[in-house]
Amino acid sequence: MDETYMKLAIAEAKKAEAIGEVPIGAVIVHDEQVIGTGYNVRETTQKAGTHAELLAIEQANEHVGSWRLEDCILYVTLEPCPMCAGAIVQSRIPRVVYGARDPKAGCVGTLMNLLQEERFNHQAEVTSGVLEEECSALLTNFFANLRKRKKAKKEG
């Protein structure tokens, strides 16, 4: 089932890529129903908080009519950053599934693990590496193409 929902998160990431954003997508599932979706729009909005996870959390909050997402699962293509990991803890999401690790900002096991920090009042179960190759390829290809465009622009 995790792969099915991760494919939906990948579809969200592709929406970001289509508008020139870093391709990261997220979906939140409750009782096998998607109740929140999001993809990165930070460059478009010029707002630091418009990460895929935060947008999906906001939509899920509206759907359930509560800030608590206690019976939900978050699927995201890239390991959450510290800001998003904090929002996951604060919204009480009990399980997070992510695809690719983030060596520069990952706070769900790579640099630290905020979701399983026992000093917080809430922890989340974490499953990593779901469709990792596909999630990683989205990012790798996006940044390779971005570098090519910048180089061509410089030379042109």
XYZ file of N, CA, C and O in Angstrom:
624
model
N 0.825 -1.204 0.000
C 0.000 0.000 0.000
C 0.870 1.270 0.000
O 0.487 2.269 -0.583
N 2.018 1.194 0.689
C 2.896 2.365 0.744
C 3.302 2.835 -0.648
O 3.344 4.041 -0.912
N 3.596 1.902 -1.533
C 4.018 2.281 -2.888
C 2.906 2.992 -3.646
O 3.158 3.935 -4.396
N 1.683 2.555 -3.445
C 0.543 3.181 -4.113
C 0.437 4.653 -3.742
O 0.289 5.521 -4.610
N 0.533 4.945 -2.451
C 0.419 6.334 -2.002
C 1.671 7.142 -2.330
O 1.574 8.337 -2.612
N 2.832 6.471 -2.344
C 4.050 7.190 -2.730
C 3.970 7.596 -4.197
O 4.439 8.672 -4.573
N 3.343 6.783 -5.023
C 3.168 7.154 -6.434
C 2.309 8.418 -6.551
O 2.547 9.250 -7.424
N 1.343 8.568 -5.655
C 0.539 9.799 -5.652
C 1.394 10.989 -5.222
O 1.252 12.089 -5.774
N 2.289 10.771 -4.263
C 3.200 11.842 -3.851
C 4.141 12.210 -4.998
O 4.439 13.389 -5.221
N 4.587 11.215 -5.747
C 5.440 11.471 -6.912
C 4.672 12.285 -7.954
O 5.225 13.205 -8.566
N 3.401 11.981 -8.141
C 2.580 12.762 -9.077
C 2.496 14.217 -8.631
O 2.540 15.142 -9.459
N 2.414 14.446 -7.314
C 2.428 15.816 -6.783
C 3.772 16.477 -7.070
O 3.835 17.636 -7.473
N 4.858 15.733 -6.873
C 6.202 16.267 -7.141
C 6.343 16.693 -8.596
O 6.961 17.719 -8.902
N 5.749 15.925 -9.485
C 5.822 16.254 -10.919
C 5.064 17.544 -11.229
O 5.427 18.268 -12.157
N 4.040 17.859 -10.446
C 3.344 19.140 -10.606
C 4.289 20.295 -10.270
O 4.278 21.324 -10.946
N 5.090 20.103 -9.232
C 6.076 21.125 -8.871
C 7.097 21.288 -9.988
O 7.410 22.409 -10.407
N 7.595 20.175 -10.477
C 8.594 20.200 -11.546
C 8.056 20.918 -12.785
O 8.778 21.681 -13.441
N 6.789 20.704 -13.099
C 6.177 21.303 -14.286
C 6.152 22.823 -14.237
O 6.106 23.477 -15.281
N 6.215 23.392 -13.035
C 6.235 24.854 -12.912
C 7.605 25.376 -12.476
O 7.735 26.513 -12.039
N 8.630 24.523 -12.608
C 9.991 24.940 -12.317
C 10.378 24.904 -10.853
O 11.417 25.442 -10.469
N 9.570 24.244 -10.037
C 9.863 24.106 -8.612
C 10.622 22.811 -8.349
O 10.529 21.861 -9.131
N 11.334 22.751 -7.241
C 12.008 21.518 -6.843
C 10.928 20.443 -6.676
O 9.945 20.650 -5.959
N 11.088 19.305 -7.359
C 10.029 18.295 -7.375
C 9.923 17.469 -6.097
O 10.490 16.387 -5.978
N 9.168 18.003 -5.167
C 8.872 17.308 -3.916
C 7.356 17.327 -3.762
O 6.723 18.378 -3.916
N 6.794 16.158 -3.479
C 5.353 16.048 -3.320
C 4.998 15.288 -2.061
O 5.784 14.478 -1.558
N 3.789 15.547 -1.555
C 3.320 14.895 -0.336
C 1.833 14.620 -0.419
O 1.090 15.377 -1.048
N 1.420 13.531 0.220
C 0.001 13.242 0.394
C -0.223 12.758 1.819
O 0.650 12.125 2.413
N -1.390 13.062 2.346
C -1.780 12.580 3.673
C -3.002 11.701 3.501
O -3.969 12.075 2.824
N -2.931 10.527 4.124
C -3.967 9.519 3.993
C -4.612 9.246 5.342
O -3.922 9.134 6.361
N -5.940 9.156 5.332
C -6.713 8.786 6.524
C -7.731 7.738 6.100
O -8.503 7.969 5.155
N -7.721 6.587 6.755
C -8.636 5.490 6.400
C -8.611 5.194 4.901
O -9.657 5.083 4.258
N -7.421 5.105 4.351
C -7.186 4.784 2.936
C -7.783 5.811 1.964
O -8.009 5.525 0.793
N -8.004 7.021 2.461
C -8.496 8.113 1.609
C -7.503 9.272 1.687
O -7.067 9.653 2.784
N -7.139 9.828 0.550
C -6.245 10.983 0.525
C -7.036 12.204 0.984
O -8.072 12.540 0.406
N -6.542 12.858 2.049
C -7.243 14.032 2.591
C -6.412 15.301 2.495
O -6.887 16.379 2.841
N -5.182 15.157 2.032
C -4.332 16.333 1.863
C -3.250 16.061 0.847
O -2.698 14.963 0.812
N -2.982 17.039 0.008
C -1.903 16.920 -0.977
C -1.125 18.230 -1.006
O -1.642 19.278 -0.627
N 0.100 18.132 -1.469
C 0.883 19.351 -1.614
C 2.137 19.092 -2.419
O 2.602 17.961 -2.515
N 2.645 20.151 -3.006
C 3.924 20.097 -3.692
C 4.606 21.444 -3.483
O 3.967 22.443 -3.187
N 5.924 21.410 -3.594
C 6.706 22.614 -3.337
C 6.306 23.761 -4.254
O 6.205 23.575 -5.463
N 6.101 24.928 -3.667
C 5.855 26.150 -4.432
C 6.631 27.327 -3.826
O 6.231 28.474 -3.951
N 7.732 27.029 -3.200
C 8.515 28.057 -2.497
C 9.030 29.148 -3.434
O 8.986 30.326 -3.101
N 9.501 28.777 -4.612
C 9.992 29.778 -5.561
C 8.842 30.610 -6.119
O 8.954 31.819 -6.291
N 7.733 29.954 -6.399
C 6.559 30.633 -6.943
C 5.996 31.650 -5.962
O 5.682 32.787 -6.328
N 5.870 31.236 -4.698
C 5.259 32.097 -3.679
C 6.261 33.010 -2.986
O 5.860 34.000 -2.383
N 7.547 32.635 -3.057
C 8.595 33.327 -2.317
C 8.289 33.344 -0.811
O 8.576 34.308 -0.103
N 7.719 32.227 -0.345
C 7.421 32.043 1.071
C 8.120 30.773 1.540
O 7.913 29.696 0.966
N 8.905 30.893 2.602
C 9.691 29.764 3.100
C 8.843 28.583 3.542
O 9.286 27.441 3.489
N 7.619 28.831 3.952
C 6.782 27.772 4.496
C 5.951 27.006 3.493
O 5.114 26.196 3.889
N 6.170 27.220 2.221
C 5.319 26.547 1.242
C 5.960 25.256 0.729
O 6.061 25.017 -0.470
N 6.364 24.430 1.685
C 6.877 23.097 1.375
C 5.698 22.144 1.176
O 4.606 22.352 1.722
N 5.937 21.073 0.442
C 4.895 20.091 0.132
C 4.188 19.570 1.382
O 2.959 19.514 1.437
N 4.974 19.203 2.395
C 4.391 18.631 3.607
C 3.474 19.624 4.322
O 2.395 19.251 4.788
N 3.913 20.867 4.414
C 3.121 21.867 5.134
C 1.809 22.152 4.419
O 0.767 22.324 5.069
N 1.844 22.187 3.107
C 0.615 22.407 2.345
C -0.342 21.219 2.488
O -1.553 21.402 2.633
N 0.207 20.011 2.482
C -0.628 18.816 2.664
C -1.222 18.777 4.072
O -2.394 18.427 4.243
N -0.430 19.145 5.069
C -0.921 19.184 6.454
C -2.063 20.189 6.580
O -3.100 19.898 7.178
N -1.872 21.367 6.001
C -2.913 22.400 6.076
C -4.218 21.916 5.440
O -5.305 22.102 5.998
N -4.103 21.275 4.293
C -5.295 20.767 3.609
C -5.964 19.658 4.436
O -7.200 19.620 4.558
N -5.155 18.776 5.024
C -5.705 17.696 5.854
C -6.366 18.261 7.111
O -7.423 17.773 7.530
N -5.758 19.292 7.705
C -6.378 19.949 8.871
C -7.765 20.462 8.519
O -8.721 20.279 9.288
N -7.872 21.107 7.373
C -9.169 21.621 6.921
C -10.162 20.483 6.707
O -11.322 20.589 7.081
N -9.678 19.391 6.142
C -10.557 18.253 5.858
C -11.134 17.654 7.145
O -12.327 17.356 7.200
N -10.289 17.464 8.160
C -10.769 16.832 9.401
C -11.317 17.843 10.398
O -11.932 17.466 11.386
N -11.079 19.119 10.154
C -11.570 20.143 11.063
C -10.822 20.188 12.382
O -11.379 20.553 13.417
N -9.537 19.834 12.331
C -8.722 19.817 13.549
C -7.254 19.956 13.188
O -6.836 19.562 12.099
N -6.480 20.478 14.128
C -5.037 20.546 13.918
C -4.395 19.183 14.168
O -3.273 18.939 13.759
N -5.115 18.302 14.840
C -4.588 16.966 15.128
C -4.871 16.022 13.952
O -6.002 15.887 13.524
N -3.827 15.359 13.492
C -3.951 14.377 12.404
C -3.521 13.011 12.937
O -2.679 12.323 12.353
N -4.127 12.626 14.044
C -3.675 11.462 14.815
C -3.826 10.113 14.114
O -3.118 9.181 14.444
N -4.707 9.976 13.192
C -4.913 8.690 12.524
C -4.506 8.741 11.055
O -5.092 8.056 10.228
N -3.512 9.537 10.758
C -3.117 9.763 9.365
C -1.706 9.254 9.091
O -0.914 9.046 10.005
N -1.425 9.097 7.813
C -0.077 8.756 7.353
C 0.331 9.810 6.328
O -0.442 10.138 5.428
N 1.547 10.327 6.480
C 2.103 11.284 5.527
C 3.083 10.552 4.625
O 3.996 9.869 5.110
N 2.889 10.694 3.322
C 3.813 10.168 2.317
C 4.477 11.356 1.653
O 3.793 12.277 1.205
N 5.804 11.342 1.588
C 6.523 12.454 0.976
C 7.730 11.917 0.214
O 8.374 10.956 0.653
N 8.015 12.525 -0.918
C 9.064 12.014 -1.799
C 10.472 12.242 -1.264
O 11.387 11.512 -1.622
N 10.654 13.248 -0.421
C 11.970 13.555 0.147
C 11.869 13.630 1.661
O 10.896 14.167 2.203
N 12.878 13.133 2.326
C 12.947 13.184 3.789
C 12.670 14.605 4.279
O 13.273 15.561 3.786
N 11.766 14.755 5.235
C 11.417 16.093 5.724
C 12.582 16.870 6.347
O 13.455 16.301 7.007
N 12.549 18.174 6.123
C 13.512 19.118 6.694
C 13.113 19.389 8.158
O 12.067 18.930 8.614
N 13.901 20.182 8.907
C 13.543 20.443 10.303
C 12.206 21.157 10.468
O 11.450 20.863 11.396
N 11.896 22.086 9.570
C 10.626 22.813 9.657
C 9.448 21.850 9.483
O 8.495 21.868 10.262
N 9.526 21.006 8.466
C 8.433 20.076 8.198
C 8.358 18.985 9.258
O 7.262 18.594 9.668
N 9.501 18.518 9.726
C 9.502 17.521 10.801
C 8.833 18.102 12.050
O 8.056 17.414 12.719
N 9.101 19.364 12.338
C 8.449 20.012 13.477
C 6.945 20.082 13.304
O 6.183 19.829 14.245
N 6.500 20.393 12.101
C 5.058 20.460 11.835
C 4.416 19.075 11.953
O 3.283 18.954 12.418
N 5.143 18.051 11.557
C 4.636 16.680 11.675
C 4.445 16.330 13.147
O 3.407 15.793 13.543
N 5.436 16.652 13.971
C 5.330 16.407 15.413
C 4.152 17.188 15.985
O 3.320 16.647 16.720
N 4.055 18.456 15.629
C 3.004 19.308 16.178
C 1.606 18.890 15.736
O 0.638 19.092 16.465
N 1.484 18.300 14.551
C 0.161 17.888 14.074
C -0.181 16.460 14.486
O -1.251 15.964 14.157
N 0.738 15.813 15.196
C 0.504 14.482 15.772
C 0.336 13.367 14.746
O -0.324 12.369 14.999
N 0.942 13.537 13.583
C 0.890 12.476 12.568
C 1.689 11.282 13.107
O 2.860 11.429 13.440
N 1.065 10.101 13.185
C 1.746 8.962 13.808
C 2.704 8.175 12.908
O 3.519 7.409 13.401
N 2.599 8.374 11.592
C 3.472 7.607 10.692
C 3.848 8.455 9.491
O 2.994 9.116 8.900
N 5.131 8.401 9.137
C 5.651 9.114 7.976
C 6.403 8.122 7.097
O 7.207 7.324 7.589
N 6.114 8.202 5.809
C 6.774 7.355 4.817
C 7.439 8.290 3.815
O 6.777 9.158 3.258
N 8.748 8.123 3.620
C 9.405 8.977 2.627
C 10.241 8.158 1.665
O 10.610 7.021 1.940
N 10.517 8.769 0.517
C 11.261 8.099 -0.538
C 12.763 8.288 -0.420
O 13.485 7.400 0.016
N 13.247 9.464 -0.816
C 14.685 9.737 -0.877
C 15.193 10.394 0.401
O 14.509 11.214 1.007
N 16.399 10.037 0.770
C 17.065 10.687 1.908
C 17.541 12.073 1.479
O 17.829 12.297 0.305
N 17.645 12.987 2.444
C 18.129 14.331 2.150
C 19.393 14.581 2.964
O 19.333 14.904 4.149
N 20.570 14.439 2.320
C 21.830 14.586 3.056
C 22.113 16.011 3.536
O 22.956 16.211 4.406
N 21.395 16.996 2.995
C 21.656 18.390 3.369
C 20.706 18.920 4.435
O 21.057 19.840 5.175
N 19.474 18.378 4.501
C 18.510 18.929 5.452
C 17.605 17.877 6.087
O 16.676 18.229 6.799
N 17.859 16.606 5.851
C 16.983 15.553 6.347
C 17.000 15.428 7.861
O 18.044 15.173 8.457
N 15.833 15.576 8.452
C 15.723 15.511 9.917
C 14.827 14.377 10.386
O 14.172 14.450 11.423
N 14.810 13.301 9.583
C 14.049 12.109 9.946
C 14.993 10.909 9.850
O 14.636 9.854 9.357
N 16.232 11.136 10.279
C 17.202 10.055 10.320
C 18.556 10.366 9.736
O 19.547 9.782 10.139
N 18.635 11.291 8.784
C 19.926 11.554 8.150
C 20.806 12.463 9.007
O 21.864 12.034 9.471
N 20.397 13.699 9.222
C 21.181 14.609 10.061
C 20.826 14.453 11.542
O 21.672 14.584 12.407
N 19.566 14.196 11.777
C 19.018 13.936 13.116
C 17.650 13.319 12.897
O 17.203 13.196 11.763
N 16.999 12.930 13.981
C 15.673 12.346 13.831
C 14.698 13.024 14.783
O 14.503 12.589 15.911
N 14.095 14.091 14.304
C 13.149 14.845 15.127
C 11.843 14.095 15.359
O 11.156 14.349 16.344
N 11.509 13.167 14.469
C 10.232 12.460 14.611
C 10.272 11.376 15.680
O 9.220 10.915 16.123
N 11.462 10.994 16.098
C 11.556 9.972 17.131
C 12.340 10.468 18.342
O 12.876 9.678 19.113
N 12.337 11.781 18.508
C 12.996 12.410 19.650
C 12.108 12.246 20.885
O 11.003 12.781 20.939
N 12.577 11.481 21.838
C 11.767 11.143 23.016
C 11.463 12.327 23.928
O 10.550 12.250 24.749
N 12.198 13.416 23.789
C 11.924 14.588 24.636
C 10.689 15.353 24.174
O 10.152 16.154 24.923
N 10.229 15.095 22.941
C 8.984 15.704 22.471
C 7.799 14.911 23.012
O 7.932 13.732 23.363
N 6.641 15.537 23.003
C 5.445 14.866 23.506
C 4.800 13.946 22.480
O 3.787 13.322 22.763
N 5.351 13.874 21.292
C 4.814 12.999 20.249
C 5.966 12.491 19.390
O 6.896 13.233 19.084
N 5.889 11.217 19.038
C 6.850 10.625 18.113
C 6.063 9.962 16.979
O 4.884 9.672 17.128
N 6.748 9.731 15.872
C 6.108 9.100 14.717
C 6.932 7.906 14.257
O 8.161 7.934 14.301
N 6.236 6.910 13.787
C 6.887 5.773 13.144
C 7.374 6.251 11.779
O 6.692 7.036 11.115
N 8.547 5.786 11.363
C 9.122 6.225 10.090
C 9.441 5.018 9.216
O 10.033 4.049 9.676
N 9.037 5.109 7.955
C 9.425 4.132 6.941
C 10.132 4.916 5.847
O 9.563 5.852 5.288
N 11.371 4.542 5.563
C 12.140 5.277 4.554
C 12.443 4.391 3.356
O 12.341 3.170 3.427
N 12.798 5.029 2.254
C 13.244 4.305 1.074
C 12.154 3.736 0.183
O 12.442 2.934 -0.703
N 10.911 4.166 0.364
C 9.823 3.668 -0.485
C 9.905 4.364 -1.852
O 9.871 5.590 -1.929
N 10.067 3.570 -2.887
C 10.292 4.073 -4.257
C 11.445 5.090 -4.282
O 11.403 6.091 -4.997
N 12.466 4.793 -3.519
C 13.600 5.697 -3.355
C 14.268 6.069 -4.677
O 14.586 7.242 -4.904
N 14.476 5.091 -5.537
C 15.158 5.375 -6.809
C 14.371 6.369 -7.653
O 14.946 7.299 -8.219
N 13.069 6.177 -7.725
C 12.231 7.077 -8.518
C 12.206 8.484 -7.909
O 12.313 9.485 -8.616
N 12.096 8.533 -6.588
C 12.081 9.839 -5.903
C 13.418 10.553 -6.062
O 13.454 11.758 -6.333
N 14.506 9.822 -5.921
C 15.839 10.412 -6.083
C 16.075 10.889 -7.506
O 16.638 11.963 -7.725
N 15.639 10.085 -8.474
C 15.836 10.439 -9.884
C 15.125 11.740 -10.232
O 15.664 12.557 -11.004
N 13.941 11.958 -9.673
C 13.232 13.219 -9.918
C 14.112 14.409 -9.548
O 14.237 15.368 -10.307
N 14.705 14.326 -8.379
C 15.540 15.429 -7.884
C 16.849 15.543 -8.660
O 17.243 16.640 -9.061
N 17.506 14.415 -8.872
C 18.779 14.409 -9.603
C 18.610 14.996 -10.997
O 19.390 15.856 -11.425
N 17.586 14.552 -11.702
C 17.336 15.046 -13.061
C 16.967 16.523 -13.067
O 17.403 17.286 -13.935
N 16.157 16.941 -12.096
C 15.759 18.341 -12.001
C 16.987 19.243 -11.850
O 17.141 20.226 -12.576
N 17.870 18.889 -10.920
C 19.035 19.735 -10.676
C 20.051 19.649 -11.814
O 20.701 20.652 -12.129
N 20.180 18.506 -12.465
C 21.071 18.393 -13.629
C 20.578 19.293 -14.753
O 21.371 20.017 -15.377
N 19.266 19.280 -14.996
C 18.692 20.149 -16.034
C 18.826 21.620 -15.668
O 19.082 22.459 -16.540
N 18.659 21.937 -14.415
C 18.807 23.317 -13.954
C 20.237 23.815 -14.195
O 20.439 24.924 -14.693
N 21.223 22.970 -13.865
C 22.628 23.346 -14.104
C 22.898 23.547 -15.594
O 23.590 24.481 -15.984
N 22.342 22.677 -16.431
C 22.519 22.806 -17.887
C 21.933 24.139 -18.384
O 22.553 24.807 -19.208
N 20.741 24.467 -17.914
C 20.109 25.715 -18.344
C 20.923 26.940 -17.897
O 21.088 27.879 -18.658
N 21.433 26.879 -16.676
C 22.227 28.001 -16.180
C 23.519 28.143 -16.982
O 23.938 29.247 -17.297
N 24.150 27.019 -17.308
C 25.385 27.030 -18.086
C 25.117 27.575 -19.490
O 25.867 28.410 -19.995
N 24.041 27.126 -20.120
C 23.675 27.579 -21.464
C 23.376 29.069 -21.460
O 23.755 29.793 -22.391
N 22.734 29.530 -20.435
C 22.394 30.951 -20.310
C 23.654 31.805 -20.170
O 23.779 32.858 -20.755
N 24.614 31.264 -19.403
C 25.893 31.962 -19.192
C 26.678 32.059 -20.497
O 27.282 33.077 -20.795
N 26.657 30.963 -21.248
C 27.415 30.895 -22.501
C 26.719 31.648 -23.636
O 27.351 32.021 -24.606
N 25.405 31.805 -23.516
C 24.626 32.402 -24.601
C 24.547 33.857 -24.477
O 24.853 34.766 -25.063
